[in-house]
């Protein structure tokens, strides 16, 4: 079964993923922990890596069943067809969410260069460096059409 991209209402990603899992669907909603600061305190908050998106592994004939879940809006389409995410890219997102730190090989990273993401301990083979700032690197996952941010040590 293919992985589809389900668009959700803003800030509803985790609830939609939880409800879909309760209904027996296989979903992927990778998260990260972010420190947010208010005027009186700081707090660690869990936020999704893909804003307003949940990846769902579902048969084509069952795609309409997800709309029974509150917060699910529509599927993402690309060139008139539902966007399908390869299993390898879903695994990359799961790996990033599960790892606290990514380790980079000693290669120099330059903008526009294709890098081997296995050096970060991920299962995907390649990504293109889009931007570098300090100890952070933005890498494009081509088939998903998304950019991930990696820490460099």
Short mmCIF file of N, CA and C in Angstrom, two decimals:
data_model
loop_
_atom_site.label_atom_id
_atom_site.label_comp_id
_atom_site.label_asym_id
_atom_site.label_seq_id
_atom_site.Cartn_x
_atom_site.Cartn_y
_atom_site.Cartn_z
N UNK A 1 0.85 -1.19 0.00
CA UNK A 1 0.00 0.00 0.00
C UNK A 1 0.89 1.24 0.00
N UNK A 2 0.49 2.26 -0.73
CA UNK A 2 1.30 3.49 -0.78
C UNK A 2 1.05 4.39 0.43
N UNK A 3 2.00 5.28 0.67
CA UNK A 3 1.88 6.31 1.70
C UNK A 3 1.36 7.57 1.03
N UNK A 4 0.25 8.09 1.53
CA UNK A 4 -0.34 9.32 1.02
C UNK A 4 -0.13 10.43 2.05
N UNK A 5 -0.17 11.68 1.56
CA UNK A 5 -0.05 12.85 2.43
C UNK A 5 -1.45 13.39 2.68
N UNK A 6 -1.85 13.37 3.95
CA UNK A 6 -3.16 13.86 4.36
C UNK A 6 -2.98 15.25 4.97
N UNK A 7 -3.67 16.23 4.43
CA UNK A 7 -3.61 17.60 4.95
C UNK A 7 -4.61 17.71 6.10
N UNK A 8 -4.17 18.34 7.20
CA UNK A 8 -5.03 18.49 8.37
C UNK A 8 -5.24 19.98 8.66
N UNK A 9 -6.16 20.25 9.55
CA UNK A 9 -6.30 21.62 10.05
C UNK A 9 -5.01 21.98 10.78
N UNK A 10 -4.65 23.27 10.81
CA UNK A 10 -3.45 23.66 11.54
C UNK A 10 -3.55 23.25 13.02
N UNK A 11 -2.44 22.76 13.55
CA UNK A 11 -2.32 22.33 14.95
C UNK A 11 -3.15 21.09 15.29
N UNK A 12 -3.64 20.36 14.30
CA UNK A 12 -4.43 19.16 14.55
C UNK A 12 -3.70 17.87 14.17
N UNK A 13 -2.43 17.97 13.78
CA UNK A 13 -1.71 16.81 13.24
C UNK A 13 -1.68 15.63 14.21
N UNK A 14 -1.31 15.90 15.47
CA UNK A 14 -1.15 14.82 16.43
C UNK A 14 -2.48 14.16 16.77
N UNK A 15 -3.53 14.94 16.91
CA UNK A 15 -4.86 14.39 17.22
C UNK A 15 -5.38 13.56 16.05
N UNK A 16 -5.21 14.06 14.83
CA UNK A 16 -5.66 13.31 13.66
C UNK A 16 -4.90 11.99 13.57
N UNK A 17 -3.59 12.03 13.77
CA UNK A 17 -2.79 10.80 13.71
C UNK A 17 -3.23 9.81 14.79
N UNK A 18 -3.49 10.31 15.99
CA UNK A 18 -3.93 9.44 17.09
C UNK A 18 -5.28 8.80 16.78
N UNK A 19 -6.21 9.58 16.27
CA UNK A 19 -7.54 9.05 15.95
C UNK A 19 -7.49 8.05 14.79
N UNK A 20 -6.64 8.32 13.80
CA UNK A 20 -6.50 7.38 12.69
C UNK A 20 -5.91 6.06 13.17
N UNK A 21 -4.94 6.12 14.09
CA UNK A 21 -4.37 4.89 14.64
C UNK A 21 -5.42 4.11 15.43
N UNK A 22 -6.26 4.82 16.17
CA UNK A 22 -7.33 4.17 16.91
C UNK A 22 -8.31 3.45 15.97
N UNK A 23 -8.46 3.99 14.76
CA UNK A 23 -9.34 3.39 13.75
C UNK A 23 -8.65 2.29 12.95
N UNK A 24 -7.39 1.97 13.29
CA UNK A 24 -6.69 0.86 12.66
C UNK A 24 -5.84 1.20 11.46
N UNK A 25 -5.60 2.47 11.20
CA UNK A 25 -4.76 2.88 10.07
C UNK A 25 -3.31 2.99 10.52
N UNK A 26 -2.39 2.75 9.58
CA UNK A 26 -0.97 2.96 9.84
C UNK A 26 -0.62 4.39 9.43
N UNK A 27 -0.17 5.19 10.41
CA UNK A 27 0.13 6.59 10.14
C UNK A 27 1.55 6.92 10.59
N UNK A 28 2.08 7.99 10.03
CA UNK A 28 3.39 8.50 10.40
C UNK A 28 3.25 10.00 10.61
N UNK A 29 3.46 10.42 11.84
CA UNK A 29 3.45 11.85 12.17
C UNK A 29 4.67 12.11 13.04
N UNK A 30 5.86 12.22 12.42
CA UNK A 30 7.08 12.40 13.20
C UNK A 30 7.07 13.75 13.92
N UNK A 31 7.63 13.75 15.14
CA UNK A 31 7.63 14.96 15.95
C UNK A 31 9.04 15.27 16.44
N UNK A 32 9.18 16.47 16.95
CA UNK A 32 10.42 16.88 17.60
C UNK A 32 10.04 17.70 18.82
N UNK A 33 10.97 17.83 19.74
CA UNK A 33 10.73 18.62 20.94
C UNK A 33 11.38 19.98 20.76
N UNK A 34 10.62 21.01 21.02
CA UNK A 34 11.06 22.38 20.84
C UNK A 34 10.83 23.14 22.15
N UNK A 35 11.76 24.02 22.50
CA UNK A 35 11.59 24.83 23.70
C UNK A 35 10.91 26.14 23.29
N UNK A 36 9.77 26.42 23.91
CA UNK A 36 9.03 27.66 23.65
C UNK A 36 9.09 28.52 24.90
N UNK A 37 9.20 29.82 24.67
CA UNK A 37 9.31 30.73 25.80
C UNK A 37 8.12 31.68 25.84
N UNK A 38 7.52 31.78 27.02
CA UNK A 38 6.48 32.75 27.28
C UNK A 38 7.05 33.81 28.21
N UNK A 39 6.28 34.80 28.55
CA UNK A 39 6.79 35.88 29.40
C UNK A 39 7.15 35.38 30.80
N UNK A 40 6.49 34.34 31.27
CA UNK A 40 6.74 33.87 32.63
C UNK A 40 7.43 32.52 32.74
N UNK A 41 7.62 31.80 31.63
CA UNK A 41 8.22 30.47 31.73
C UNK A 41 8.69 29.98 30.36
N UNK A 42 9.49 28.90 30.43
CA UNK A 42 9.90 28.16 29.23
C UNK A 42 9.30 26.78 29.36
N UNK A 43 8.94 26.20 28.20
CA UNK A 43 8.32 24.89 28.22
C UNK A 43 8.75 24.09 26.99
N UNK A 44 8.96 22.79 27.19
CA UNK A 44 9.25 21.90 26.08
C UNK A 44 7.93 21.46 25.46
N UNK A 45 7.82 21.65 24.14
CA UNK A 45 6.59 21.36 23.42
C UNK A 45 6.90 20.38 22.29
N UNK A 46 6.05 19.40 22.12
CA UNK A 46 6.18 18.45 21.01
C UNK A 46 5.47 19.03 19.79
N UNK A 47 6.23 19.20 18.70
CA UNK A 47 5.66 19.75 17.47
C UNK A 47 5.95 18.79 16.31
N UNK A 48 5.04 18.72 15.34
CA UNK A 48 5.26 17.82 14.19
C UNK A 48 6.35 18.34 13.25
N UNK A 49 7.08 17.42 12.63
CA UNK A 49 8.08 17.80 11.63
C UNK A 49 7.43 18.33 10.36
N UNK A 50 6.25 17.81 10.03
CA UNK A 50 5.54 18.22 8.83
C UNK A 50 4.27 18.97 9.25
N UNK A 51 4.31 20.30 9.25
CA UNK A 51 3.14 21.06 9.70
C UNK A 51 1.92 20.81 8.82
N UNK A 52 0.78 20.59 9.45
CA UNK A 52 -0.51 20.36 8.79
C UNK A 52 -0.51 19.14 7.88
N UNK A 53 0.37 18.16 8.15
CA UNK A 53 0.44 16.95 7.33
C UNK A 53 0.58 15.71 8.19
N UNK A 54 -0.08 14.65 7.77
CA UNK A 54 0.07 13.33 8.36
C UNK A 54 0.25 12.36 7.19
N UNK A 55 1.21 11.47 7.30
CA UNK A 55 1.40 10.45 6.26
C UNK A 55 0.61 9.22 6.66
N UNK A 56 -0.13 8.66 5.71
CA UNK A 56 -0.98 7.51 6.00
C UNK A 56 -0.76 6.43 4.95
N UNK A 57 -0.60 5.20 5.44
CA UNK A 57 -0.42 4.04 4.58
C UNK A 57 -1.78 3.38 4.44
N UNK A 58 -2.39 3.55 3.26
CA UNK A 58 -3.78 3.13 3.08
C UNK A 58 -4.00 2.69 1.63
N UNK A 59 -4.88 1.73 1.47
CA UNK A 59 -5.24 1.28 0.12
C UNK A 59 -6.03 2.37 -0.59
N UNK A 60 -5.89 2.42 -1.89
CA UNK A 60 -6.54 3.47 -2.68
C UNK A 60 -8.06 3.46 -2.50
N UNK A 61 -8.65 2.29 -2.41
CA UNK A 61 -10.11 2.19 -2.29
C UNK A 61 -10.62 2.66 -0.93
N UNK A 62 -9.76 2.70 0.09
CA UNK A 62 -10.16 3.09 1.44
C UNK A 62 -9.84 4.55 1.76
N UNK A 63 -9.35 5.29 0.79
CA UNK A 63 -8.89 6.66 1.06
C UNK A 63 -9.96 7.58 1.63
N UNK A 64 -11.21 7.39 1.27
CA UNK A 64 -12.27 8.29 1.74
C UNK A 64 -12.62 8.07 3.21
N UNK A 65 -12.23 6.94 3.79
CA UNK A 65 -12.56 6.65 5.18
C UNK A 65 -11.91 7.60 6.18
N UNK A 66 -10.81 8.24 5.80
CA UNK A 66 -10.10 9.11 6.75
C UNK A 66 -10.88 10.38 7.08
N UNK A 67 -11.84 10.73 6.24
CA UNK A 67 -12.57 11.98 6.46
C UNK A 67 -13.62 11.88 7.55
N UNK A 68 -13.77 10.71 8.15
CA UNK A 68 -14.64 10.58 9.33
C UNK A 68 -13.95 11.13 10.57
N UNK A 69 -12.63 11.33 10.50
CA UNK A 69 -11.86 11.84 11.63
C UNK A 69 -11.90 13.37 11.60
N UNK A 70 -12.30 14.00 12.70
CA UNK A 70 -12.31 15.47 12.75
C UNK A 70 -10.89 16.03 12.57
N UNK A 71 -10.75 17.03 11.75
CA UNK A 71 -9.45 17.66 11.50
C UNK A 71 -8.80 17.25 10.20
N UNK A 72 -9.23 16.15 9.60
CA UNK A 72 -8.69 15.72 8.31
C UNK A 72 -9.40 16.51 7.20
N UNK A 73 -8.62 17.21 6.37
CA UNK A 73 -9.21 18.08 5.36
C UNK A 73 -9.23 17.48 3.96
N UNK A 74 -8.05 17.08 3.45
CA UNK A 74 -7.95 16.61 2.08
C UNK A 74 -6.61 15.92 1.89
N UNK A 75 -6.43 15.31 0.75
CA UNK A 75 -5.13 14.75 0.39
C UNK A 75 -4.34 15.77 -0.41
N UNK A 76 -3.02 15.67 -0.31
CA UNK A 76 -2.14 16.51 -1.12
C UNK A 76 -2.06 15.91 -2.51
N UNK A 77 -2.22 16.75 -3.55
CA UNK A 77 -2.15 16.29 -4.93
C UNK A 77 -0.94 16.89 -5.61
N UNK A 78 -0.37 16.15 -6.55
CA UNK A 78 0.76 16.60 -7.35
C UNK A 78 0.48 16.23 -8.79
N UNK A 79 0.37 17.23 -9.66
CA UNK A 79 0.08 17.04 -11.08
C UNK A 79 -1.22 16.25 -11.29
N UNK A 80 -2.23 16.56 -10.52
CA UNK A 80 -3.53 15.95 -10.67
C UNK A 80 -3.69 14.58 -10.05
N UNK A 81 -2.66 14.05 -9.46
CA UNK A 81 -2.69 12.73 -8.83
C UNK A 81 -2.39 12.89 -7.33
N UNK A 82 -2.94 12.00 -6.49
CA UNK A 82 -2.60 12.07 -5.06
C UNK A 82 -1.09 11.87 -4.87
N UNK A 83 -0.49 12.71 -4.05
CA UNK A 83 0.96 12.62 -3.80
C UNK A 83 1.26 11.34 -3.04
N UNK A 84 2.20 10.56 -3.56
CA UNK A 84 2.62 9.31 -2.94
C UNK A 84 4.05 9.49 -2.46
N UNK A 85 4.29 9.14 -1.20
CA UNK A 85 5.62 9.26 -0.60
C UNK A 85 6.26 7.88 -0.57
N UNK A 86 7.49 7.75 -1.10
CA UNK A 86 8.17 6.45 -1.08
C UNK A 86 8.43 5.98 0.35
N UNK A 87 8.44 4.69 0.53
CA UNK A 87 8.67 4.06 1.84
C UNK A 87 10.00 4.53 2.43
N UNK A 88 11.03 4.72 1.60
CA UNK A 88 12.34 5.14 2.08
C UNK A 88 12.27 6.52 2.74
N UNK A 89 11.52 7.44 2.14
CA UNK A 89 11.43 8.78 2.72
C UNK A 89 10.61 8.78 4.01
N UNK A 90 9.62 7.93 4.10
CA UNK A 90 8.86 7.80 5.34
C UNK A 90 9.78 7.26 6.43
N UNK A 91 10.63 6.30 6.07
CA UNK A 91 11.57 5.74 7.04
C UNK A 91 12.58 6.80 7.49
N UNK A 92 13.00 7.67 6.59
CA UNK A 92 13.92 8.76 6.95
C UNK A 92 13.27 9.66 8.00
N UNK A 93 12.02 10.02 7.78
CA UNK A 93 11.32 10.87 8.74
C UNK A 93 11.17 10.19 10.09
N UNK A 94 10.90 8.90 10.08
CA UNK A 94 10.81 8.15 11.34
C UNK A 94 12.15 8.12 12.04
N UNK A 95 13.22 7.90 11.27
CA UNK A 95 14.57 7.85 11.86
C UNK A 95 14.95 9.20 12.47
N UNK A 96 14.65 10.28 11.78
CA UNK A 96 14.97 11.61 12.29
C UNK A 96 14.22 11.88 13.58
N UNK A 97 12.96 11.50 13.61
CA UNK A 97 12.15 11.72 14.81
C UNK A 97 12.65 10.89 15.99
N UNK A 98 13.17 9.69 15.73
CA UNK A 98 13.62 8.81 16.80
C UNK A 98 15.00 9.14 17.33
N UNK A 99 15.83 9.81 16.54
CA UNK A 99 17.19 10.11 16.96
C UNK A 99 17.26 11.49 17.57
N UNK A 100 17.96 11.59 18.69
CA UNK A 100 18.15 12.89 19.34
C UNK A 100 19.22 13.70 18.61
N UNK A 101 20.28 13.03 18.17
CA UNK A 101 21.38 13.72 17.50
C UNK A 101 21.75 12.96 16.23
N UNK A 102 22.07 13.70 15.22
CA UNK A 102 22.55 13.09 14.00
C UNK A 102 24.07 13.30 13.93
N UNK A 103 24.77 12.29 13.44
CA UNK A 103 26.22 12.37 13.34
C UNK A 103 26.59 12.50 11.88
N UNK A 104 27.44 13.45 11.57
CA UNK A 104 27.86 13.70 10.20
C UNK A 104 29.27 13.19 9.98
N UNK A 105 29.53 12.71 8.80
CA UNK A 105 30.89 12.31 8.48
C UNK A 105 31.74 13.58 8.36
N UNK A 106 33.03 13.41 8.09
CA UNK A 106 33.94 14.55 8.05
C UNK A 106 33.97 15.27 6.71
N UNK A 107 33.06 14.94 5.81
CA UNK A 107 33.01 15.62 4.51
C UNK A 107 32.56 17.07 4.68
N UNK A 108 33.05 17.92 3.79
CA UNK A 108 32.59 19.31 3.80
C UNK A 108 31.24 19.40 3.09
N UNK A 109 30.33 20.12 3.72
CA UNK A 109 28.99 20.27 3.16
C UNK A 109 28.92 21.63 2.47
N UNK A 110 28.48 21.61 1.21
CA UNK A 110 28.33 22.84 0.44
C UNK A 110 26.92 22.91 -0.12
N UNK A 111 26.43 24.12 -0.29
CA UNK A 111 25.09 24.32 -0.84
C UNK A 111 25.03 23.77 -2.26
N UNK A 112 23.94 23.04 -2.57
CA UNK A 112 23.74 22.47 -3.89
C UNK A 112 24.33 21.08 -4.06
N UNK A 113 25.11 20.64 -3.10
CA UNK A 113 25.75 19.33 -3.19
C UNK A 113 24.80 18.24 -2.71
N UNK A 114 24.82 17.11 -3.42
CA UNK A 114 24.05 15.95 -2.96
C UNK A 114 24.88 15.25 -1.91
N UNK A 115 24.25 14.94 -0.78
CA UNK A 115 24.97 14.25 0.28
C UNK A 115 24.29 12.91 0.56
N UNK A 116 25.08 12.00 1.10
CA UNK A 116 24.60 10.68 1.47
C UNK A 116 24.01 10.80 2.87
N UNK A 117 22.71 10.63 3.00
CA UNK A 117 22.05 10.77 4.29
C UNK A 117 22.33 9.60 5.22
N UNK A 118 22.90 8.52 4.69
CA UNK A 118 23.27 7.40 5.56
C UNK A 118 24.37 7.81 6.52
N UNK A 119 25.12 8.87 6.19
CA UNK A 119 26.14 9.38 7.11
C UNK A 119 25.51 9.94 8.37
N UNK A 120 24.23 10.30 8.30
CA UNK A 120 23.50 10.79 9.47
C UNK A 120 22.82 9.64 10.22
N UNK A 121 23.04 8.42 9.77
CA UNK A 121 22.40 7.27 10.39
C UNK A 121 21.00 7.04 9.88
N UNK A 122 20.68 7.61 8.71
CA UNK A 122 19.34 7.49 8.14
C UNK A 122 19.35 6.46 7.03
N UNK A 123 18.16 5.99 6.65
CA UNK A 123 18.07 4.95 5.63
C UNK A 123 17.99 5.50 4.21
N UNK A 124 17.65 6.78 4.05
CA UNK A 124 17.58 7.36 2.70
C UNK A 124 18.98 7.49 2.13
N UNK A 125 19.07 7.41 0.82
CA UNK A 125 20.39 7.47 0.20
C UNK A 125 20.89 8.89 0.00
N UNK A 126 20.05 9.76 -0.62
CA UNK A 126 20.57 11.07 -1.00
C UNK A 126 19.59 12.19 -0.71
N UNK A 127 20.15 13.36 -0.50
CA UNK A 127 19.40 14.59 -0.36
C UNK A 127 20.29 15.73 -0.83
N UNK A 128 19.70 16.85 -1.19
CA UNK A 128 20.47 17.99 -1.69
C UNK A 128 20.50 19.08 -0.63
N UNK A 129 21.70 19.60 -0.35
CA UNK A 129 21.86 20.65 0.65
C UNK A 129 21.30 21.94 0.07
N UNK A 130 20.36 22.54 0.80
CA UNK A 130 19.73 23.78 0.35
C UNK A 130 20.33 25.00 1.03
N UNK A 131 20.64 24.88 2.34
CA UNK A 131 21.08 26.03 3.12
C UNK A 131 21.90 25.55 4.31
N UNK A 132 22.91 26.31 4.70
CA UNK A 132 23.74 25.99 5.86
C UNK A 132 23.83 27.23 6.73
N UNK A 133 23.64 27.03 8.04
CA UNK A 133 23.74 28.13 8.99
C UNK A 133 24.31 27.59 10.28
N UNK A 134 25.53 28.01 10.61
CA UNK A 134 26.15 27.55 11.85
C UNK A 134 26.27 26.04 11.88
N UNK A 135 25.63 25.41 12.86
CA UNK A 135 25.70 23.95 12.98
C UNK A 135 24.43 23.27 12.46
N UNK A 136 23.69 23.95 11.59
CA UNK A 136 22.48 23.38 11.04
C UNK A 136 22.54 23.36 9.52
N UNK A 137 21.91 22.32 8.96
CA UNK A 137 21.95 22.12 7.51
C UNK A 137 20.55 21.74 7.05
N UNK A 138 20.03 22.41 6.05
CA UNK A 138 18.72 22.10 5.48
C UNK A 138 18.93 21.23 4.25
N UNK A 139 18.27 20.07 4.21
CA UNK A 139 18.44 19.10 3.14
C UNK A 139 17.08 18.83 2.49
N UNK A 140 17.05 18.83 1.16
CA UNK A 140 15.82 18.61 0.40
C UNK A 140 15.64 17.11 0.16
N UNK A 141 14.44 16.60 0.53
CA UNK A 141 14.04 15.24 0.16
C UNK A 141 13.21 15.40 -1.11
N UNK A 142 13.76 15.02 -2.24
CA UNK A 142 13.19 15.36 -3.54
C UNK A 142 11.79 14.81 -3.78
N UNK A 143 11.57 13.54 -3.51
CA UNK A 143 10.28 12.94 -3.85
C UNK A 143 9.17 13.44 -2.95
N UNK A 144 9.49 13.80 -1.72
CA UNK A 144 8.48 14.34 -0.82
C UNK A 144 8.28 15.83 -1.08
N UNK A 145 9.31 16.48 -1.61
CA UNK A 145 9.21 17.91 -1.85
C UNK A 145 9.27 18.70 -0.56
N UNK A 146 10.03 18.19 0.40
CA UNK A 146 10.10 18.83 1.71
C UNK A 146 11.56 19.02 2.09
N UNK A 147 11.81 19.94 3.01
CA UNK A 147 13.15 20.23 3.48
C UNK A 147 13.23 19.82 4.94
N UNK A 148 14.30 19.09 5.31
CA UNK A 148 14.52 18.74 6.70
C UNK A 148 15.75 19.48 7.22
N UNK A 149 15.76 19.77 8.51
CA UNK A 149 16.88 20.48 9.11
C UNK A 149 17.66 19.50 9.98
N UNK A 150 18.96 19.39 9.74
CA UNK A 150 19.81 18.48 10.47
C UNK A 150 20.85 19.26 11.26
N UNK A 151 21.22 18.73 12.44
CA UNK A 151 22.28 19.34 13.23
C UNK A 151 23.62 18.75 12.83
N UNK A 152 24.63 19.60 12.73
CA UNK A 152 25.97 19.18 12.38
C UNK A 152 26.83 19.34 13.62
N UNK A 153 27.64 18.32 13.90
CA UNK A 153 28.55 18.44 15.05
C UNK A 153 29.92 18.80 14.57
#
